[in-house]
Structure formats: C-alpha cells, structure tokens
Coordinates of C-alpha atoms in Angstrom, one line a residue:
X1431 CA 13.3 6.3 -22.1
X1432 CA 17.2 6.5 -22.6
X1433 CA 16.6 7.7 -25.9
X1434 CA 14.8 10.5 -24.2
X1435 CA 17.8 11.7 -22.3
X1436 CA 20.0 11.3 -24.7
X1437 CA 18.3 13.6 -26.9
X1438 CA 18.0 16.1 -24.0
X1439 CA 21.5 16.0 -23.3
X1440 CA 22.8 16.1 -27.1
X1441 CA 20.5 19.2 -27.3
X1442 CA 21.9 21.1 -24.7
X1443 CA 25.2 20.2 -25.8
X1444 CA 24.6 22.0 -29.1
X1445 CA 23.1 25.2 -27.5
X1446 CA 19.2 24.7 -28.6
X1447 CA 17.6 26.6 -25.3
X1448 CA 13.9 25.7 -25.4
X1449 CA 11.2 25.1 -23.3
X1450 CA 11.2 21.5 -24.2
X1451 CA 14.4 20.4 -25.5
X1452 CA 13.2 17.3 -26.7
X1453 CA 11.3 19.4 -29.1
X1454 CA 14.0 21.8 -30.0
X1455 CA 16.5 19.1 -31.0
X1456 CA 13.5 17.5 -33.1
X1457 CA 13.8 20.7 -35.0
X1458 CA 17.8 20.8 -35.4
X1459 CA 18.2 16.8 -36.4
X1460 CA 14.5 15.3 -37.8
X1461 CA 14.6 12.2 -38.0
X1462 CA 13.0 9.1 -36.4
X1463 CA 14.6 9.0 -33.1
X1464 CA 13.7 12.3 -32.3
X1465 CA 9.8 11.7 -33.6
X1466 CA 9.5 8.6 -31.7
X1467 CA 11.2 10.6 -28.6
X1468 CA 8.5 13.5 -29.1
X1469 CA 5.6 10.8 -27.9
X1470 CA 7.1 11.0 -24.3
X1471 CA 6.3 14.1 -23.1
X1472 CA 2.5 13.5 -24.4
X1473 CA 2.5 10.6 -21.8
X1474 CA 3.9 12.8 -19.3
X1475 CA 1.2 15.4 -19.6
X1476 CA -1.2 12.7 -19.5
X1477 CA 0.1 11.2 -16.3
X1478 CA 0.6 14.8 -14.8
X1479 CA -3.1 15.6 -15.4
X1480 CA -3.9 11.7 -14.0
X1481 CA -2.4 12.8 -11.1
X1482 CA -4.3 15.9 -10.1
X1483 CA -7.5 13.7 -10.4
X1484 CA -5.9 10.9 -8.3
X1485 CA -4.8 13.4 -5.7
X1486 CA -6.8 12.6 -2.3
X1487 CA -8.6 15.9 -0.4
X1488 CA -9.5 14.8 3.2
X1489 CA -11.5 18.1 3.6
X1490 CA -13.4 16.4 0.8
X1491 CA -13.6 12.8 2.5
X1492 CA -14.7 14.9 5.9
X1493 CA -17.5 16.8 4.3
X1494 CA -19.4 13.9 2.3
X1495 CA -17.7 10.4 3.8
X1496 CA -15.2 8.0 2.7
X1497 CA -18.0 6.4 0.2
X1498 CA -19.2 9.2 -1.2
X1499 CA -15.0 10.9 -2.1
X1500 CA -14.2 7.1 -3.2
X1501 CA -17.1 7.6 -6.0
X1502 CA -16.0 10.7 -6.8
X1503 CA -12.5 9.3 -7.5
X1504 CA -13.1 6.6 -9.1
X1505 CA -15.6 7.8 -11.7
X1506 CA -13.7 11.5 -12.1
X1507 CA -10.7 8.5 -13.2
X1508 CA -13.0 6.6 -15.8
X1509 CA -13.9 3.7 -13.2
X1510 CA -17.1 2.5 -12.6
X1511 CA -18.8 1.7 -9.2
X1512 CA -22.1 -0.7 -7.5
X1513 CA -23.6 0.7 -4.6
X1514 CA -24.9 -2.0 -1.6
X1515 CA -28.4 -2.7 -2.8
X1516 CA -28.9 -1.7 -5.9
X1517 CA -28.3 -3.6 -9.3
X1518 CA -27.3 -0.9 -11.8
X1519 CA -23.5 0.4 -12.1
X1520 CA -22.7 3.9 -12.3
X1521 CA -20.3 5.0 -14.5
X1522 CA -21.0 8.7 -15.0
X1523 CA -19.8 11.1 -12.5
X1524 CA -22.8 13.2 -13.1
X1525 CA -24.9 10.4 -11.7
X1526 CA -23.2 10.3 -8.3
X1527 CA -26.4 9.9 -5.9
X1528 CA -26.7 12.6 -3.0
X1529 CA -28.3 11.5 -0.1
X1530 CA -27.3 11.5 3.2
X1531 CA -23.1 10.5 4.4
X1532 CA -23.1 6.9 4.4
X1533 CA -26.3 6.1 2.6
X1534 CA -24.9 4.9 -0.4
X1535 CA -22.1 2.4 0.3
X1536 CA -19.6 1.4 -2.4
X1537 CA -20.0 -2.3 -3.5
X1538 CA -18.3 -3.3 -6.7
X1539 CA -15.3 -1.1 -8.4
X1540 CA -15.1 -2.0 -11.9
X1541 CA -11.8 0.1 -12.7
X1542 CA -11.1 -1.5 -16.3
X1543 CA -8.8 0.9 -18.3
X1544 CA -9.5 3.5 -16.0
X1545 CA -6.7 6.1 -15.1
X1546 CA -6.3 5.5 -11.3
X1547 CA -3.1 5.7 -9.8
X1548 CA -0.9 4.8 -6.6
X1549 CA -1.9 8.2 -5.4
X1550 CA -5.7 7.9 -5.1
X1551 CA -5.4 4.2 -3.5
X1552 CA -6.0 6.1 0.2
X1553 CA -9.6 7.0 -1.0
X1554 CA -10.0 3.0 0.1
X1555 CA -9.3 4.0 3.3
X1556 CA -12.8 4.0 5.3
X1557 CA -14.9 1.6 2.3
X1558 CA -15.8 -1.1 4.5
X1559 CA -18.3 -2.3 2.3
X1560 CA -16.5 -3.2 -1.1
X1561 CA -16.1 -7.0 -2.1
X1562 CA -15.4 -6.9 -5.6
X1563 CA -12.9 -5.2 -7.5
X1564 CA -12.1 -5.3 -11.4
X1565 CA -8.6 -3.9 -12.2
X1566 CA -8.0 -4.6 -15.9
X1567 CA -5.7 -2.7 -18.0
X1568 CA -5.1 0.1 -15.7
X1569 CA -1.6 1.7 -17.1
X1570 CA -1.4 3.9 -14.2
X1571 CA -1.1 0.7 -11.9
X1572 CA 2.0 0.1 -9.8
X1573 CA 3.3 -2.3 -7.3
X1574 CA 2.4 0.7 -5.1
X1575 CA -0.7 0.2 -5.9
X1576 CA -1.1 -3.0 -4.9
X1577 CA 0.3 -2.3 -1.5
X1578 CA -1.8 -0.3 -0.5
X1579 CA -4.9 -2.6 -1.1
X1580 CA -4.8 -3.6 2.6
X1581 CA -7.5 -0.6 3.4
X1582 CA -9.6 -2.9 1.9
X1583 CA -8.6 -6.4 3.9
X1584 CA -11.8 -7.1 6.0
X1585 CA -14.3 -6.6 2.9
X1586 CA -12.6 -7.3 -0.5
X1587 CA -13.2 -10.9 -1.2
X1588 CA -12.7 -11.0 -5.0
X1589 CA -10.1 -9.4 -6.5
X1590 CA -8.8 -9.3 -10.5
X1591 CA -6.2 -8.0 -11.9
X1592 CA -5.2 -8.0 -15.5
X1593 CA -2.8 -6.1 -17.9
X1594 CA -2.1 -3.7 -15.5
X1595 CA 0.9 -1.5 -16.2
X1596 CA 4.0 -1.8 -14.3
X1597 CA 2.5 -4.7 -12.2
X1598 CA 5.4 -6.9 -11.3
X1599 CA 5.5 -10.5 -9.2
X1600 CA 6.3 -8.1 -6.2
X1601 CA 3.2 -6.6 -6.4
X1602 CA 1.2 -9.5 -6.8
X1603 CA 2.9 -11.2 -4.2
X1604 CA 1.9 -8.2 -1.5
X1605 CA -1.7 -9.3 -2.2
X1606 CA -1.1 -12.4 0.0
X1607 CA -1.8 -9.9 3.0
X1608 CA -5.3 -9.6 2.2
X1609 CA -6.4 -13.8 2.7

C-alpha cells in the first residue's frame, strides 16, 4: 500500500496527468514496483463493485421481509443459505423461493469465500430464525463485521469463522456479546 502512494506522488511530481496515475507512471518508469503497484486498483474495483451488492435497501426489506432481502444478499454476494424445514441449500439467486413474507425463514448461512462485507451486516437485522453460520475465507470481512453480529444474539448458536480477511483479536473478542 505505501508503495501505491509513493508511486502516485512520484508521478505527479514528474507531470504525468492521467486518469489513474498509478498507470501513467507504469508507463514513464516500467519496472517491477510499478507492475506489482498496478494490481491495486484491480482490488479496488472489486471491492467498489462488492460494495454496491452489500449496500442494504430498506424499501427492499419493507416490500418482501427481512428473510426474504437477507437471501437476496447473501446469494447476490456468493453465500449460500437453509431455509427452516427444508434440507436442501440454496446457492443460486435464481432459486430464491417466492411465497408469501415470512414463509421462508433463513436457517443456515454458509458464507464461505463469499464477497459480503461490513455494509450488508444490517440485512441480519430482523432474521430471528438463523442458528448456524459458516464464515470461512470471507476477504471482505472486518472487525466491523463482527460487531455487528449482535442482530443475530437470541438465534445464532453456532458460529465459525475462518481465514477471514482483516479479522483481528478485537473482532473476535466482540463475539463474547453474543453467549
């Protein structure tokens, strides 16, 4: 990352206007640091798309119920989820059941190397039903994330997470609020 703003800086110092001077100073010097430093902004566009499919719409939540948006979330982010009463997962967003609000009722979130993020966690909010939850190998995942597991206090009663990004002993420490 400070390699990243060093580059920006030492192209802006040498004139090279761009759109993305990251780019522009690849172009002026080569070499490695500059080809390593052009794999950032790749991760950022990732992360900025990640975000618009984390982003919580309460109209959304109002219209079809807290279930129902939480499904949509977490499949639209490559998670997978169990409804109450039935044995099959659903992993394809294409497969979301219709039915009347509340029928279906999230169980069991398998969220392995999904894309959720901090941003989505309020979908939660309302989900009084889920017990189970897989979070393994979620890069997205932050202390933040974490935190804001206490929608699902009264329900959750197994919990794992695993190679989660930027995951520290502070986050896992905040899960002591949900015993």
């Amino acid at each position: 990352m400070a390699a990243h703003v060093v580059l920006k800086r030492l192209c802006f110092s040498h004139g090279q206007l761009a759109m993305n001077p990251v780019i522009a100073h690849a172009r002026v010097c080569g070499g490695i640091a500059a080809r390593v430093a052009l794999q950032q902004p790749v991760r950022s566009l990732w992360g900025m798309l990640n975000a618009v499919f984390n982003k919580v719409d309460e109209s959304r939540i109002k219209e079809v119920g807290p279930d129902r948006a939480c499904a949509e979330w977490l499949l639209r982010c490559g998670a997978a989820v169990k409804y109450k009463g039935f044995e099959k997962w659903n992993d394809d967003y294409n497969l979301l059941p219709s039915g009347a609000k509340g029928r279906f009722l999230i169980e069991e979130v398998d969220a392995t190397e999904s894309c959720i993020m901090h941003i989505g966690f309020p979908h939660f909010a309302g989900c009084n039903h889920i017990r189970t939850m897989k979070l393994n190998h979620c890069i997205y995942l932050d202390d933040g994330s974490l935190l804001q597991l206490d929608h699902l206090k009264d329900s959750l009663t197994r919990l794992q997470v695993s190679s989660c990004g930027d995951v520290s002993d502070k986050g896992l420490a905040s899960l002591n609020k949900l015993q």
